[in-house]
Amino acid sequence: MRRTERYPVSGANSLWHVYDTVPFWKVVKNFIFIQAARYSPFLSWKNFFYRVFLKMKVGKETSFALMVMVDVMFPERIKVGDNTIVGYNTTILAHEYLIDEYRIGDVIIGDRVLIGANSTILPGVTIGNDAVVSAATLVNADVPEGCFVGGNPMRIIYTKEQMMERNNK
């Protein structure tokens, strides 16, 4: 189960209430630095933008590939551990706007995690240390430590124990 805070709205759908949720100028600033990071060929610059301007917690030697899209409204609710790779064109969301409510949740990605290209990580999930997320996966639930997951909807392909056995051969 994802851990999100739920905020009901009345009248128009929740996206019409967006600037009651987050200040306009915060979104503008975040958009500028996210776009700069998406196109930057320098990993150190990306991490600097994320840490300093977006207030994300980004571990040492973590790598965000080209075109990664982090949450434009609540990037400060994203934490990525040490020596993790986030693959090309992955989206990490800390919010979601629905018809009758919006939800906000922390995203925690552990150490030494590999996230394949074109994956989407939804708000309120935790990805454990040493996990592998296959390309094009919708991460809609927590990923246990050391597991290999993939698909849409996401499912466990190999448990931690199976991964250890496979790596020891």
mmCIF file of N, CA and C in Angstrom, residues 5-54:
data_model
loop_
_atom_site.group_PDB
_atom_site.id
_atom_site.type_symbol
_atom_site.label_atom_id
_atom_site.label_comp_id
_atom_site.label_asym_id
_atom_site.label_seq_id
_atom_site.Cartn_x
_atom_site.Cartn_y
_atom_site.Cartn_z
ATOM 1 N N GLU A 5 -0.715 11.232 1.637
ATOM 2 C CA GLU A 5 -1.653 12.102 2.351
ATOM 3 C C GLU A 5 -2.726 12.488 1.340
ATOM 4 N N ARG A 6 -3.989 12.377 1.748
ATOM 5 C CA ARG A 6 -5.104 12.619 0.840
ATOM 6 C C ARG A 6 -5.805 13.924 1.206
ATOM 7 N N TYR A 7 -6.082 14.734 0.167
ATOM 8 C CA TYR A 7 -6.732 16.017 0.352
ATOM 9 C C TYR A 7 -7.941 16.114 -0.577
ATOM 10 N N PRO A 8 -9.159 15.989 -0.025
ATOM 11 C CA PRO A 8 -10.353 16.075 -0.872
ATOM 12 C C PRO A 8 -10.570 17.514 -1.364
ATOM 13 N N VAL A 9 -11.172 17.620 -2.549
ATOM 14 C CA VAL A 9 -11.537 18.919 -3.110
ATOM 15 C C VAL A 9 -13.005 18.869 -3.499
ATOM 16 N N SER A 10 -13.614 20.040 -3.624
ATOM 17 C CA SER A 10 -14.996 20.087 -4.100
ATOM 18 C C SER A 10 -15.059 20.995 -5.318
ATOM 19 N N GLY A 11 -16.090 20.817 -6.100
ATOM 20 C CA GLY A 11 -16.223 21.593 -7.330
ATOM 21 C C GLY A 11 -15.424 20.963 -8.450
ATOM 22 N N ALA A 12 -14.618 21.778 -9.098
ATOM 23 C CA ALA A 12 -13.813 21.309 -10.233
ATOM 24 C C ALA A 12 -12.799 20.260 -9.779
ATOM 25 N N ASN A 13 -12.297 19.462 -10.721
ATOM 26 C CA ASN A 13 -11.316 18.430 -10.379
ATOM 27 C C ASN A 13 -10.103 19.045 -9.679
ATOM 28 N N SER A 14 -9.345 18.203 -9.028
ATOM 29 C CA SER A 14 -8.278 18.678 -8.145
ATOM 30 C C SER A 14 -7.187 19.459 -8.861
ATOM 31 N N LEU A 15 -6.969 19.208 -10.137
ATOM 32 C CA LEU A 15 -5.925 19.957 -10.845
ATOM 33 C C LEU A 15 -6.291 21.434 -10.995
ATOM 34 N N TRP A 16 -7.582 21.738 -10.996
ATOM 35 C CA TRP A 16 -8.009 23.139 -11.027
ATOM 36 C C TRP A 16 -7.631 23.859 -9.730
ATOM 37 N N HIS A 17 -7.306 23.113 -8.685
ATOM 38 C CA HIS A 17 -6.921 23.686 -7.395
ATOM 39 C C HIS A 17 -5.399 23.696 -7.206
ATOM 40 N N VAL A 18 -4.663 23.506 -8.292
ATOM 41 C CA VAL A 18 -3.220 23.285 -8.202
ATOM 42 C C VAL A 18 -2.498 24.386 -7.426
ATOM 43 N N TYR A 19 -2.838 25.644 -7.643
ATOM 44 C CA TYR A 19 -2.084 26.711 -6.976
ATOM 45 C C TYR A 19 -2.593 27.013 -5.568
ATOM 46 N N ASP A 20 -3.621 26.275 -5.135
ATOM 47 C CA ASP A 20 -3.952 26.231 -3.712
ATOM 48 C C ASP A 20 -3.047 25.205 -3.030
ATOM 49 N N THR A 21 -2.515 24.286 -3.834
ATOM 50 C CA THR A 21 -1.681 23.189 -3.348
ATOM 51 C C THR A 21 -0.222 23.596 -3.230
ATOM 52 N N VAL A 22 0.271 24.314 -4.213
ATOM 53 C CA VAL A 22 1.683 24.665 -4.297
ATOM 54 C C VAL A 22 1.800 26.052 -4.934
ATOM 55 N N PRO A 23 2.701 26.900 -4.439
ATOM 56 C CA PRO A 23 2.836 28.246 -5.005
ATOM 57 C C PRO A 23 3.289 28.229 -6.470
ATOM 58 N N PHE A 24 2.720 29.092 -7.266
ATOM 59 C CA PHE A 24 3.037 29.206 -8.690
ATOM 60 C C PHE A 24 4.527 29.395 -8.920
ATOM 61 N N TRP A 25 5.160 30.311 -8.181
ATOM 62 C CA TRP A 25 6.573 30.624 -8.435
ATOM 63 C C TRP A 25 7.484 29.464 -8.039
ATOM 64 N N LYS A 26 7.059 28.646 -7.094
ATOM 65 C CA LYS A 26 7.826 27.444 -6.769
ATOM 66 C C LYS A 26 7.819 26.497 -7.968
ATOM 67 N N VAL A 27 6.675 26.321 -8.593
ATOM 68 C CA VAL A 27 6.564 25.451 -9.760
ATOM 69 C C VAL A 27 7.422 25.992 -10.904
ATOM 70 N N VAL A 28 7.398 27.275 -11.126
ATOM 71 C CA VAL A 28 8.213 27.889 -12.189
ATOM 72 C C VAL A 28 9.691 27.631 -11.939
ATOM 73 N N LYS A 29 10.156 27.915 -10.722
ATOM 74 C CA LYS A 29 11.574 27.683 -10.380
ATOM 75 C C LYS A 29 11.932 26.213 -10.552
ATOM 76 N N ASN A 30 11.107 25.329 -10.010
ATOM 77 C CA ASN A 30 11.366 23.891 -10.116
ATOM 78 C C ASN A 30 11.428 23.452 -11.575
ATOM 79 N N PHE A 31 10.498 23.930 -12.383
ATOM 80 C CA PHE A 31 10.458 23.569 -13.799
ATOM 81 C C PHE A 31 11.771 23.937 -14.488
ATOM 82 N N ILE A 32 12.268 25.132 -14.226
ATOM 83 C CA ILE A 32 13.507 25.595 -14.862
ATOM 84 C C ILE A 32 14.676 24.680 -14.493
ATOM 85 N N PHE A 33 14.832 24.369 -13.212
ATOM 86 C CA PHE A 33 15.971 23.546 -12.789
ATOM 87 C C PHE A 33 15.805 22.077 -13.182
ATOM 88 N N ILE A 34 14.579 21.591 -13.205
ATOM 89 C CA ILE A 34 14.351 20.214 -13.658
ATOM 90 C C ILE A 34 14.703 20.089 -15.136
ATOM 91 N N GLN A 35 14.267 21.050 -15.937
ATOM 92 C CA GLN A 35 14.587 20.994 -17.367
ATOM 93 C C GLN A 35 16.089 21.109 -17.604
ATOM 94 N N ALA A 36 16.764 21.963 -16.859
ATOM 95 C CA ALA A 36 18.222 22.074 -16.985
ATOM 96 C C ALA A 36 18.889 20.744 -16.639
ATOM 97 N N ALA A 37 18.419 20.094 -15.576
ATOM 98 C CA ALA A 37 18.989 18.813 -15.160
ATOM 99 C C ALA A 37 18.674 17.723 -16.179
ATOM 100 N N ARG A 38 17.484 17.737 -16.740
ATOM 101 C CA ARG A 38 17.096 16.692 -17.708
ATOM 102 C C ARG A 38 18.039 16.658 -18.903
ATOM 103 N N TYR A 39 18.493 17.815 -19.337
ATOM 104 C CA TYR A 39 19.319 17.899 -20.538
ATOM 105 C C TYR A 39 20.811 17.990 -20.239
ATOM 106 N N SER A 40 21.184 18.158 -18.990
ATOM 107 C CA SER A 40 22.604 18.289 -18.650
ATOM 108 C C SER A 40 23.332 16.969 -18.866
ATOM 109 N N PRO A 41 24.492 17.025 -19.527
ATOM 110 C CA PRO A 41 25.283 15.805 -19.698
ATOM 111 C C PRO A 41 26.183 15.514 -18.494
ATOM 112 N N PHE A 42 26.162 16.387 -17.501
ATOM 113 C CA PHE A 42 27.063 16.259 -16.355
ATOM 114 C C PHE A 42 26.296 15.785 -15.122
ATOM 115 N N LEU A 43 26.621 14.582 -14.646
ATOM 116 C CA LEU A 43 25.933 14.011 -13.486
ATOM 117 C C LEU A 43 26.081 14.886 -12.251
ATOM 118 N N SER A 44 27.253 15.470 -12.051
ATOM 119 C CA SER A 44 27.476 16.306 -10.870
ATOM 120 C C SER A 44 26.594 17.550 -10.903
ATOM 121 N N TRP A 45 26.366 18.129 -12.073
ATOM 122 C CA TRP A 45 25.486 19.293 -12.182
ATOM 123 C C TRP A 45 24.053 18.906 -11.841
ATOM 124 N N LYS A 46 23.601 17.772 -12.359
ATOM 125 C CA LYS A 46 22.234 17.316 -12.071
ATOM 126 C C LYS A 46 22.040 17.192 -10.563
ATOM 127 N N ASN A 47 22.957 16.483 -9.913
ATOM 128 C CA ASN A 47 22.840 16.281 -8.473
ATOM 129 C C ASN A 47 22.883 17.602 -7.721
ATOM 130 N N PHE A 48 23.710 18.528 -8.174
ATOM 131 C CA PHE A 48 23.780 19.861 -7.561
ATOM 132 C C PHE A 48 22.430 20.567 -7.688
ATOM 133 N N PHE A 49 21.842 20.582 -8.887
ATOM 134 C CA PHE A 49 20.536 21.214 -9.088
ATOM 135 C C PHE A 49 19.487 20.585 -8.174
ATOM 136 N N TYR A 50 19.478 19.242 -8.133
ATOM 137 C CA TYR A 50 18.479 18.551 -7.321
ATOM 138 C C TYR A 50 18.653 18.864 -5.836
ATOM 139 N N ARG A 51 19.886 18.829 -5.367
ATOM 140 C CA ARG A 51 20.130 19.060 -3.933
ATOM 141 C C ARG A 51 19.893 20.514 -3.532
ATOM 142 N N VAL A 52 20.449 21.451 -4.276
ATOM 143 C CA VAL A 52 20.461 22.856 -3.866
ATOM 144 C C VAL A 52 19.155 23.565 -4.206
ATOM 145 N N PHE A 53 18.697 23.446 -5.428
ATOM 146 C CA PHE A 53 17.541 24.223 -5.864
ATOM 147 C C PHE A 53 16.205 23.512 -5.642
ATOM 148 N N LEU A 54 16.215 22.174 -5.645
ATOM 149 C CA LEU A 54 14.966 21.432 -5.486
ATOM 150 C C LEU A 54 14.821 20.798 -4.107
#
